[in-house]
mmCIF file with all atom_site columns, C-alpha atoms in Angstrom:
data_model
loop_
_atom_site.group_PDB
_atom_site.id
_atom_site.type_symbol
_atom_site.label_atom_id
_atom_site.label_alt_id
_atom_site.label_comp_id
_atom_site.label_asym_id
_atom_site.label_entity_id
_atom_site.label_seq_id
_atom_site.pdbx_PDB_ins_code
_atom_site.Cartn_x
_atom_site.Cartn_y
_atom_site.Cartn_z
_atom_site.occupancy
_atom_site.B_iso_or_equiv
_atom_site.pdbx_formal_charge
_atom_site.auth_seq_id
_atom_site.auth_comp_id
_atom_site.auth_asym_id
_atom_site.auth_atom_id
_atom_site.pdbx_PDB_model_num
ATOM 1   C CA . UNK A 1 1   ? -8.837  -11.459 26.110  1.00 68.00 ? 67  UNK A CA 1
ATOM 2   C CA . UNK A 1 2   ? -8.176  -7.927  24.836  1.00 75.00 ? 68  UNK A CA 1
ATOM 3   C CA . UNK A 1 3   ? -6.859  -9.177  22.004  1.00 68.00 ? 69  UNK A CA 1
ATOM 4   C CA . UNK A 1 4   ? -9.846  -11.533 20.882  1.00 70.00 ? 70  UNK A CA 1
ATOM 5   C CA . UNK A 1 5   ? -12.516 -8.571  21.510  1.00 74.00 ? 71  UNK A CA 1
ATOM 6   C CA . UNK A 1 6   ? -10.441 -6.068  19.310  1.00 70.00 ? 72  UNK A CA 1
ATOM 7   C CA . UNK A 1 7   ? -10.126 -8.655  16.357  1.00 61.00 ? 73  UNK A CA 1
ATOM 8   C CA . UNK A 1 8   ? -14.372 -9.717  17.416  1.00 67.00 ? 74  UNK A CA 1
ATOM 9   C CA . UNK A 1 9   ? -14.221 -6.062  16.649  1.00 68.00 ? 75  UNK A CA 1
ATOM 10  C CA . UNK A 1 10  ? -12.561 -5.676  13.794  1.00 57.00 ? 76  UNK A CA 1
ATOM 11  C CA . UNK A 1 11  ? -14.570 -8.552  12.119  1.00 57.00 ? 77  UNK A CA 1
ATOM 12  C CA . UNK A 1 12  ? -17.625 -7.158  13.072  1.00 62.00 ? 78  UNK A CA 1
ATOM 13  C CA . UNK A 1 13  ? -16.304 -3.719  11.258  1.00 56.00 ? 79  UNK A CA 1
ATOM 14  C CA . UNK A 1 14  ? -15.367 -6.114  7.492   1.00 51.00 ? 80  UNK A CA 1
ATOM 15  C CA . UNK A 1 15  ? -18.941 -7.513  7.806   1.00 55.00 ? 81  UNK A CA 1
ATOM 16  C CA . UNK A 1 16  ? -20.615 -4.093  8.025   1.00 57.00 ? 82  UNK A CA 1
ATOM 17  C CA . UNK A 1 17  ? -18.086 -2.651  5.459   1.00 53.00 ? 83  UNK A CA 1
ATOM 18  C CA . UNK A 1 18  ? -18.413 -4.967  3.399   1.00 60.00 ? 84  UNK A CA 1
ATOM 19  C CA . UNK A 1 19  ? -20.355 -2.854  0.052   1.00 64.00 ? 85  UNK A CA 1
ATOM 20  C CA . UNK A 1 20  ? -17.108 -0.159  0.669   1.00 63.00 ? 86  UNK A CA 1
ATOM 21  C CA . UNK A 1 21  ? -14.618 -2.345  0.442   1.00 64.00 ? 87  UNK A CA 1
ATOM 22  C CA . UNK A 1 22  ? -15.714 -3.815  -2.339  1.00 68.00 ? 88  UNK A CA 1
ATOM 23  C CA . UNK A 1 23  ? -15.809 -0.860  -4.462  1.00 70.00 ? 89  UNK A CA 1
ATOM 24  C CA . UNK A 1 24  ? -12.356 0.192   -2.936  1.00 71.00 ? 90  UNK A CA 1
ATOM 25  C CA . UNK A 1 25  ? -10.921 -2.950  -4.632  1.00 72.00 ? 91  UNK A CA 1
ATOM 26  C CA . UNK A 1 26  ? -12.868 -2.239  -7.821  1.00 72.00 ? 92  UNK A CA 1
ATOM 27  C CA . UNK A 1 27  ? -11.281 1.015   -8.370  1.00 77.00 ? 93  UNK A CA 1
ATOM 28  C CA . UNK A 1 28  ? -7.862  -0.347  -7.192  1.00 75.00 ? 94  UNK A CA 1
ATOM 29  C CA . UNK A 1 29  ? -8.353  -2.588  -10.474 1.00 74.00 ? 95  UNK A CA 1
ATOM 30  C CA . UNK A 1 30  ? -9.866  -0.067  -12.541 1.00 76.00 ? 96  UNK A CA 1
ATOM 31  C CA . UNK A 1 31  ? -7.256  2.184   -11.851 1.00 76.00 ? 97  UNK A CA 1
ATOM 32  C CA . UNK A 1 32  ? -4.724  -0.932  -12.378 1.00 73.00 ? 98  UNK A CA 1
ATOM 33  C CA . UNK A 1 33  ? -6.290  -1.704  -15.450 1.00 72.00 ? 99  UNK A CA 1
ATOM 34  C CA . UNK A 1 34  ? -5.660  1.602   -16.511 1.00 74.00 ? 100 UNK A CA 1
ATOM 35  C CA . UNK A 1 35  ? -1.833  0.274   -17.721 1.00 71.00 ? 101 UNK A CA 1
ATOM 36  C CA . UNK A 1 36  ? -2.619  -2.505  -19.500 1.00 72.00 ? 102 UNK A CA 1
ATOM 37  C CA . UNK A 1 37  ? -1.509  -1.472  -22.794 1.00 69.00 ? 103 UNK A CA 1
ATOM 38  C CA . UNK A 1 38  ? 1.466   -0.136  -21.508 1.00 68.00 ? 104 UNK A CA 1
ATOM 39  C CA . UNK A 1 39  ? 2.512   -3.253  -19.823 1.00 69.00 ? 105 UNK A CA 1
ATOM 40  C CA . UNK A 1 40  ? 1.190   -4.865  -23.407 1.00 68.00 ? 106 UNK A CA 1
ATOM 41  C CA . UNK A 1 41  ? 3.770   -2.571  -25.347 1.00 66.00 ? 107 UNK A CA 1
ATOM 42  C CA . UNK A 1 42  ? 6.827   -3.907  -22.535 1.00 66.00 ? 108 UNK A CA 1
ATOM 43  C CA . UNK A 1 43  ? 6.565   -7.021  -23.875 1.00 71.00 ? 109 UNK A CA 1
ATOM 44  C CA . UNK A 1 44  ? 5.321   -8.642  -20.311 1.00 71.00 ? 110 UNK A CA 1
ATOM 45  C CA . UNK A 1 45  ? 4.179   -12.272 -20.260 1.00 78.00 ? 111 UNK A CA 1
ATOM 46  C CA . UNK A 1 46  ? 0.188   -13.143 -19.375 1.00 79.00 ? 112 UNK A CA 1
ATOM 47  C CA . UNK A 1 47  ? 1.441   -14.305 -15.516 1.00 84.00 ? 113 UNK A CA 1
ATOM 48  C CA . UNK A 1 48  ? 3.341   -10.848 -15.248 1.00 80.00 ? 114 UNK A CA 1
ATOM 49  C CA . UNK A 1 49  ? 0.826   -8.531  -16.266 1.00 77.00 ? 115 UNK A CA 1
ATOM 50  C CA . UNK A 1 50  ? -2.081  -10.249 -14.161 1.00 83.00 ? 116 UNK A CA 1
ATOM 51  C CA . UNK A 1 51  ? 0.478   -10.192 -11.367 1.00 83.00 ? 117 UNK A CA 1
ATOM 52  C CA . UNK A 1 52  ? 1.038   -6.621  -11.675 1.00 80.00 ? 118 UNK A CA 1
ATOM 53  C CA . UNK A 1 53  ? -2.400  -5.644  -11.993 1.00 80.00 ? 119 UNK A CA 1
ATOM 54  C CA . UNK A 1 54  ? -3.254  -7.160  -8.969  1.00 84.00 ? 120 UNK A CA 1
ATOM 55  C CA . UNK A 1 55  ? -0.667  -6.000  -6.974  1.00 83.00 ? 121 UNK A CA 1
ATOM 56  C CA . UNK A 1 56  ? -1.463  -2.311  -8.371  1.00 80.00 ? 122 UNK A CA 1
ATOM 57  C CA . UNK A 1 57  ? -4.985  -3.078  -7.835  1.00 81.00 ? 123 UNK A CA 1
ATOM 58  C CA . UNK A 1 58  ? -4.287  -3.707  -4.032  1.00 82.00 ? 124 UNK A CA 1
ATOM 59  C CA . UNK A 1 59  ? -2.002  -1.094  -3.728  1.00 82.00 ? 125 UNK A CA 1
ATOM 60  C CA . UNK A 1 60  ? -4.268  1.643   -4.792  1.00 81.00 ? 126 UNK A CA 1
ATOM 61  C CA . UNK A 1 61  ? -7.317  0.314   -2.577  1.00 81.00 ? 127 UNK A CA 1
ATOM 62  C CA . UNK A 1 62  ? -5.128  0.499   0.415   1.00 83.00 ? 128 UNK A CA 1
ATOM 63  C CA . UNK A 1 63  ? -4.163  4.284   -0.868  1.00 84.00 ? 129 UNK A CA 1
ATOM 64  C CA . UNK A 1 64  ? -7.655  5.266   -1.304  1.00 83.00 ? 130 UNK A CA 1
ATOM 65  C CA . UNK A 1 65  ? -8.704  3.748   2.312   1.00 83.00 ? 131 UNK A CA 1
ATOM 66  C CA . UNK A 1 66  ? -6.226  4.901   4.167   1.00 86.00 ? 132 UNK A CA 1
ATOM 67  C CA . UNK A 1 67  ? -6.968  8.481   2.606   1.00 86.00 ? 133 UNK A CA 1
ATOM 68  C CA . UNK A 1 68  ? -10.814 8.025   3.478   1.00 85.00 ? 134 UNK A CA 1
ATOM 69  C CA . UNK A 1 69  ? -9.288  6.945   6.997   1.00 85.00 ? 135 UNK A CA 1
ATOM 70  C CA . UNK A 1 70  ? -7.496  10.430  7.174   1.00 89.00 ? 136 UNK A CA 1
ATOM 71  C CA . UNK A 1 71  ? -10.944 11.954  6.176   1.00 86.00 ? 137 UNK A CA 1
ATOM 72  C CA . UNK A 1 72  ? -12.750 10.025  8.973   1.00 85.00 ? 138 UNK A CA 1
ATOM 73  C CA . UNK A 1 73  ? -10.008 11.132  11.619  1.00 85.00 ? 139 UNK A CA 1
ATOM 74  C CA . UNK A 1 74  ? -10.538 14.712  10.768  1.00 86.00 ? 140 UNK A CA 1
ATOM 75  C CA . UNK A 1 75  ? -14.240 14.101  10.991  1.00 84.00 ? 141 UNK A CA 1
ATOM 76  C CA . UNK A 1 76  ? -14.280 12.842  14.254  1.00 81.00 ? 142 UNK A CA 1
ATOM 77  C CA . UNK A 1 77  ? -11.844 15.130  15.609  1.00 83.00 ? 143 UNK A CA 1
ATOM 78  C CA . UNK A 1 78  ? -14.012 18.449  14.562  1.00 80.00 ? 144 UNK A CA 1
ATOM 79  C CA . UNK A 1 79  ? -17.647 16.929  13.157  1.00 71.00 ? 145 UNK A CA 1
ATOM 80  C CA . UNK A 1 80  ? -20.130 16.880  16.088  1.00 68.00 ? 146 UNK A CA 1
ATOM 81  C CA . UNK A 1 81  ? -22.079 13.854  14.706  1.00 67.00 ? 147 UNK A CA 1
ATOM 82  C CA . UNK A 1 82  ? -19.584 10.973  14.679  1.00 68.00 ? 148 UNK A CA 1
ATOM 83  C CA . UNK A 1 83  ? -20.411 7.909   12.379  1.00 71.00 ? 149 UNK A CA 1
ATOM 84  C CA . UNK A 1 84  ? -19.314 4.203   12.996  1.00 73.00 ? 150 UNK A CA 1
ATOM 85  C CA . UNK A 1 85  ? -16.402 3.472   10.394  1.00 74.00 ? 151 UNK A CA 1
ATOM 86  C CA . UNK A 1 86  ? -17.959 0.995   8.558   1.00 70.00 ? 152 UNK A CA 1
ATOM 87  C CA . UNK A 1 87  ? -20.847 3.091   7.782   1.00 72.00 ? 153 UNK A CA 1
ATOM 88  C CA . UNK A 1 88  ? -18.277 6.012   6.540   1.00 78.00 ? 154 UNK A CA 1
ATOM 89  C CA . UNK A 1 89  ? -16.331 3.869   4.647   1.00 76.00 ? 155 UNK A CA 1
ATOM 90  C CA . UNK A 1 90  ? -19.518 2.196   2.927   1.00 73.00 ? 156 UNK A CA 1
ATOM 91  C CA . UNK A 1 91  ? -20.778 6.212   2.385   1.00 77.00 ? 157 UNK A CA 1
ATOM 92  C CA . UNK A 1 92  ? -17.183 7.316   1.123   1.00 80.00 ? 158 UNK A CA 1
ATOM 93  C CA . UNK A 1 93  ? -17.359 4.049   -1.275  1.00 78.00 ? 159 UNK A CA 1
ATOM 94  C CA . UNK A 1 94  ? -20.090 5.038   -3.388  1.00 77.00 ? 160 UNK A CA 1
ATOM 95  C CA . UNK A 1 95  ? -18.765 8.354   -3.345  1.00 80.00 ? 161 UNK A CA 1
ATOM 96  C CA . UNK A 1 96  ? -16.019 6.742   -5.500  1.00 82.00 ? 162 UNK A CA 1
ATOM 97  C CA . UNK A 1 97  ? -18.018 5.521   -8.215  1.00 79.00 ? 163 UNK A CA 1
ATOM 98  C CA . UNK A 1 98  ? -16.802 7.848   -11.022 1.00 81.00 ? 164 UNK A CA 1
ATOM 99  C CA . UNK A 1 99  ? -12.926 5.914   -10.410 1.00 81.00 ? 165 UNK A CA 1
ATOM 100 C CA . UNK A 1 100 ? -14.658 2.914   -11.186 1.00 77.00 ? 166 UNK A CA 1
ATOM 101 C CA . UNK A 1 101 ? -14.207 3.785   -14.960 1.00 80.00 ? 167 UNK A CA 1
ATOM 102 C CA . UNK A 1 102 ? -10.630 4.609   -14.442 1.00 77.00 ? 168 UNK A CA 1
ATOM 103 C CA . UNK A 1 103 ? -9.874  2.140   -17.137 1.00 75.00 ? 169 UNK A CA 1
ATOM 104 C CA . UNK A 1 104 ? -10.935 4.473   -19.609 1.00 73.00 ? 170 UNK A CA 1
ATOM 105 C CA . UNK A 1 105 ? -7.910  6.988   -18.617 1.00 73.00 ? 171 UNK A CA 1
ATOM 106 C CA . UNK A 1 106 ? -5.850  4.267   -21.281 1.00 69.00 ? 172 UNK A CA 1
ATOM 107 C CA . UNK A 1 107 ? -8.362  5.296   -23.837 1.00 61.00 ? 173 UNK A CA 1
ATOM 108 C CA . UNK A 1 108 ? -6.353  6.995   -26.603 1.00 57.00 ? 174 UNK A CA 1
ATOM 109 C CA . UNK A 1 109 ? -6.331  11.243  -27.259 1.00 60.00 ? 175 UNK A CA 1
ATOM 110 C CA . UNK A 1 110 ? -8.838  11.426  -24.176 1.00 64.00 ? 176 UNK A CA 1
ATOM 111 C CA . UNK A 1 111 ? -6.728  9.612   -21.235 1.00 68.00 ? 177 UNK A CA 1
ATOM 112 C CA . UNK A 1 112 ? -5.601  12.462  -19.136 1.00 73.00 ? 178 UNK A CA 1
ATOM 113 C CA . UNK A 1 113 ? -8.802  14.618  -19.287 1.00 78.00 ? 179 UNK A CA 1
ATOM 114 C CA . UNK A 1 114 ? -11.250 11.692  -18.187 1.00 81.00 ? 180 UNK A CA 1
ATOM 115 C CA . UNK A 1 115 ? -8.774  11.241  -15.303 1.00 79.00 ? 181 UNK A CA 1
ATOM 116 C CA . UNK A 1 116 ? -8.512  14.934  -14.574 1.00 84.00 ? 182 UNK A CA 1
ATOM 117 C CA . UNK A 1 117 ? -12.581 14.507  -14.437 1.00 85.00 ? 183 UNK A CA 1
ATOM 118 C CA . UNK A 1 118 ? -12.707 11.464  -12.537 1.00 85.00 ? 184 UNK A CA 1
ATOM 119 C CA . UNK A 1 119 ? -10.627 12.681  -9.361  1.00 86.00 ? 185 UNK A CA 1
ATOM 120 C CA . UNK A 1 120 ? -12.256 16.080  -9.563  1.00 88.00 ? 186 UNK A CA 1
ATOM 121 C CA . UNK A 1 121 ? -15.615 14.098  -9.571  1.00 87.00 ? 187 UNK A CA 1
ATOM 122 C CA . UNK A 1 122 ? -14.500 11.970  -6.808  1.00 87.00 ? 188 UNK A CA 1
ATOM 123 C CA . UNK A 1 123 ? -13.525 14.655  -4.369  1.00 89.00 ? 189 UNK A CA 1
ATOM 124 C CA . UNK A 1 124 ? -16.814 16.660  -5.521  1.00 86.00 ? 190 UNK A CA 1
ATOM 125 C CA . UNK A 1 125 ? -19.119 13.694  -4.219  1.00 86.00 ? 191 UNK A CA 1
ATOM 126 C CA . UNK A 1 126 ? -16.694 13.392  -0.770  1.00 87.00 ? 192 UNK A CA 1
ATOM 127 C CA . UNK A 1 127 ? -17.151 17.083  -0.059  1.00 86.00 ? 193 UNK A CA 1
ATOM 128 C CA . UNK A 1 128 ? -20.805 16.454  -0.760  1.00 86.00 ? 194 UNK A CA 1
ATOM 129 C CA . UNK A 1 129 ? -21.081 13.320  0.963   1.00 85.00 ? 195 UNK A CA 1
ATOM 130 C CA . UNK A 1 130 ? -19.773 15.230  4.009   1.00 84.00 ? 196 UNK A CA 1
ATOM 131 C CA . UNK A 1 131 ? -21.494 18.216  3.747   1.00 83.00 ? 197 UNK A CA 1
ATOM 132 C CA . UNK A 1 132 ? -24.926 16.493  3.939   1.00 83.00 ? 198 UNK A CA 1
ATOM 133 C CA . UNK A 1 133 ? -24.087 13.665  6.600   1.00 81.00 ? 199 UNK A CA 1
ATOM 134 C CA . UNK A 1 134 ? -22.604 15.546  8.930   1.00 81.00 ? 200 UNK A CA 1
ATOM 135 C CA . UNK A 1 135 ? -24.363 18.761  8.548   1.00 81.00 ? 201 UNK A CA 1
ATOM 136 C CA . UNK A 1 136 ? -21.250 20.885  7.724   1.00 83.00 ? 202 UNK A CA 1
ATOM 137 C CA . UNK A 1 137 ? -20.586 23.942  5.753   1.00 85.00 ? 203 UNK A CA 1
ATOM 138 C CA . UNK A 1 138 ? -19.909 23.698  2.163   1.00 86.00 ? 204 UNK A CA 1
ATOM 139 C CA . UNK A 1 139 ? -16.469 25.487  3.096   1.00 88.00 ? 205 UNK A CA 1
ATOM 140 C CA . UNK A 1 140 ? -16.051 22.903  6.089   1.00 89.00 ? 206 UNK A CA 1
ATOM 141 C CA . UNK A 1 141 ? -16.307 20.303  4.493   1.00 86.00 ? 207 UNK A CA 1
ATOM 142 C CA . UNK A 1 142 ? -13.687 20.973  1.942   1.00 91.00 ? 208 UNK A CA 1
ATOM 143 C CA . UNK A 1 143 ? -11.652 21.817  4.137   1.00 91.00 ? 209 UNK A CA 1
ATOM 144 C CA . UNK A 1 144 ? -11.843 18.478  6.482   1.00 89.00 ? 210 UNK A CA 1
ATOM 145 C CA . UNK A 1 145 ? -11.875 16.549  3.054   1.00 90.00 ? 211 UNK A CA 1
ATOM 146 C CA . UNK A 1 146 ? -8.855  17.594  1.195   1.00 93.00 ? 212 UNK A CA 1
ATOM 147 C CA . UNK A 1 147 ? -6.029  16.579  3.157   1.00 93.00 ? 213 UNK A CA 1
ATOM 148 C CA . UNK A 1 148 ? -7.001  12.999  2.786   1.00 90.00 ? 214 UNK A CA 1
ATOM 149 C CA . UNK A 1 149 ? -7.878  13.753  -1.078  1.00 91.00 ? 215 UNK A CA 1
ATOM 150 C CA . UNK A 1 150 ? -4.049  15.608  -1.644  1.00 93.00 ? 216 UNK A CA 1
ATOM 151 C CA . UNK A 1 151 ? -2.720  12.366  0.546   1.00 92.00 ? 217 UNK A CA 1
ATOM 152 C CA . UNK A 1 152 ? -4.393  10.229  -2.172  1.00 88.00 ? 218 UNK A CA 1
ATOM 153 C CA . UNK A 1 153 ? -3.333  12.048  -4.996  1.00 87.00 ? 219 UNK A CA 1
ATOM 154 C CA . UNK A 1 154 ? 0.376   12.069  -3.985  1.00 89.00 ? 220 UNK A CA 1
ATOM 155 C CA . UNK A 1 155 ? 0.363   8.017   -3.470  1.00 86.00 ? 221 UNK A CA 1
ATOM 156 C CA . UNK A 1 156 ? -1.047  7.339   -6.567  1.00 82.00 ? 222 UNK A CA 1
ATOM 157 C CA . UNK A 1 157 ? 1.191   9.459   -8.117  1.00 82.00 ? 223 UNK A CA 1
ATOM 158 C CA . UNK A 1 158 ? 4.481   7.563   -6.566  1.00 83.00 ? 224 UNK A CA 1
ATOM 159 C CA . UNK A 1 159 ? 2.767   4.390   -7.574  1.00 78.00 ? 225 UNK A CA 1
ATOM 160 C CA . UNK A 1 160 ? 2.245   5.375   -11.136 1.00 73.00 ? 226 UNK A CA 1
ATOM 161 C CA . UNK A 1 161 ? 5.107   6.960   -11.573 1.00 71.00 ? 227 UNK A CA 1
ATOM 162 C CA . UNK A 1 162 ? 7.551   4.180   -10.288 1.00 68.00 ? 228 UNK A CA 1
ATOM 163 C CA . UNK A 1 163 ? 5.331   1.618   -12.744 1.00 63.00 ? 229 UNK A CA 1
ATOM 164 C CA . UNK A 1 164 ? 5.772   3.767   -15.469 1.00 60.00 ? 230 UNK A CA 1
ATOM 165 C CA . UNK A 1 165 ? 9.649   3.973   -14.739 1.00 60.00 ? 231 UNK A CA 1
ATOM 166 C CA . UNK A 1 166 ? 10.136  0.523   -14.275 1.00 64.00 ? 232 UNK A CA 1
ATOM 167 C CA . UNK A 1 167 ? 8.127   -0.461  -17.494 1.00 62.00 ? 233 UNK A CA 1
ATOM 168 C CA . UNK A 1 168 ? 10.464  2.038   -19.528 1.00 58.00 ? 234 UNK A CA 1
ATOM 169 C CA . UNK A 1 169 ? 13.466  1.010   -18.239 1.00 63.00 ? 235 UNK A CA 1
ATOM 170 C CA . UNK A 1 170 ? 12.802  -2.615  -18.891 1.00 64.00 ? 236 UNK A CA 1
ATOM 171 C CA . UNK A 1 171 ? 11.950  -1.767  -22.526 1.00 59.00 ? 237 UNK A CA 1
ATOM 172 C CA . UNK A 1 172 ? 15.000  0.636   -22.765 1.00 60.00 ? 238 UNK A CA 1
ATOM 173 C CA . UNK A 1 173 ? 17.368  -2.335  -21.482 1.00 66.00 ? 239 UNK A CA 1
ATOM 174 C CA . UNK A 1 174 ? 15.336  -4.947  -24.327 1.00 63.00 ? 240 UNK A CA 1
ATOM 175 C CA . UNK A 1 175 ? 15.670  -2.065  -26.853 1.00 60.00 ? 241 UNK A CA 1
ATOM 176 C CA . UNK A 1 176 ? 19.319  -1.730  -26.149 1.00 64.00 ? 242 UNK A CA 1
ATOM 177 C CA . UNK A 1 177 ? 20.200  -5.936  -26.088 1.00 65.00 ? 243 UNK A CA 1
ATOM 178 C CA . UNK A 1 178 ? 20.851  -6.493  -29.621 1.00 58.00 ? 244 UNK A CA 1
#
């Protein structure tokens, strides 16, 4: 009976989340999307590259929700005006907009300064998302928001790094077959 109401629950919380979650999974395939042309240059079949997107895709939108999750633990812990979950995580969403164009990070010469930009923009509209919903300082809210922002950073940093290793040791072992 426990059981049913936490899962009656849970429901409940996908329905009301359901604009946040969204966008979560459309910057999980932005952000995916982002190695395309690197996946392109290993020589991966059609099947393989979709499959790897996806995956990536899921992969980051888990990342960036349970960093938002660590942001809405702090919040509730030391904010004095909690919000429902599904109503942060719709809020938090939008705040994540700007990752949306992730996919331009694979644009030639200008990759690694529009995604320098985008996650400074993305933490930017978090602080400022918290700062006017709750009511907190400006130095507050940075504070409560950064853990969950450096928490993000580092697991999209594993995941990209152990893609790009894995593409260039597959090409390295292709390169080397004669």
């Amino acid at each position: 009976m426990e059981f049913e109401r936490i899962l009656d629950g849970l429901g409940g919380w996908l329905i009301h989340a359901d604009l946040g979650l969204g966008l979560l999974l459309v910057v999980g395939l932005s952000m995916s999307l982002s190695h395309v042309f690197a996946l392109f240059a290993n020589r991966l079949s059609t099947r393989q590259i979709l499959w790897r997107v996806l995956l990536d895709a899921l992969v980051l939108a888990v990342a960036v929700l349970l960093s938002s999750s660590i942001d809405m633990v702090l919040l509730r812990l030391y904010a004095s005006n909690p919000v429902h979950p599904s109503a942060f995580v719709d809020g938090i969403a939008t705040c994540l907009l700007p990752a949306c164009f992730y996919v331009c990070v694979a644009a030639p010469y200008i990759g690694e300064t529009i995604g320098f930009v985008i996650w400074v923009l993305t933490h930017l509209n978090v602080v400022t998302f918290v700062h006017v919903r709750f009511g907190l300082p400006w130095d507050q809210s940075l504070l409560l928001c950064t853990p969950g922002y450096v928490f993000a950073l580092v697991l999209v940093a594993l995941l990209f790094r152990q893609g790009w290793q894995r593409s260039y040791a597959m090409l390295a072992s292709e390169l080397a077959e004669p």
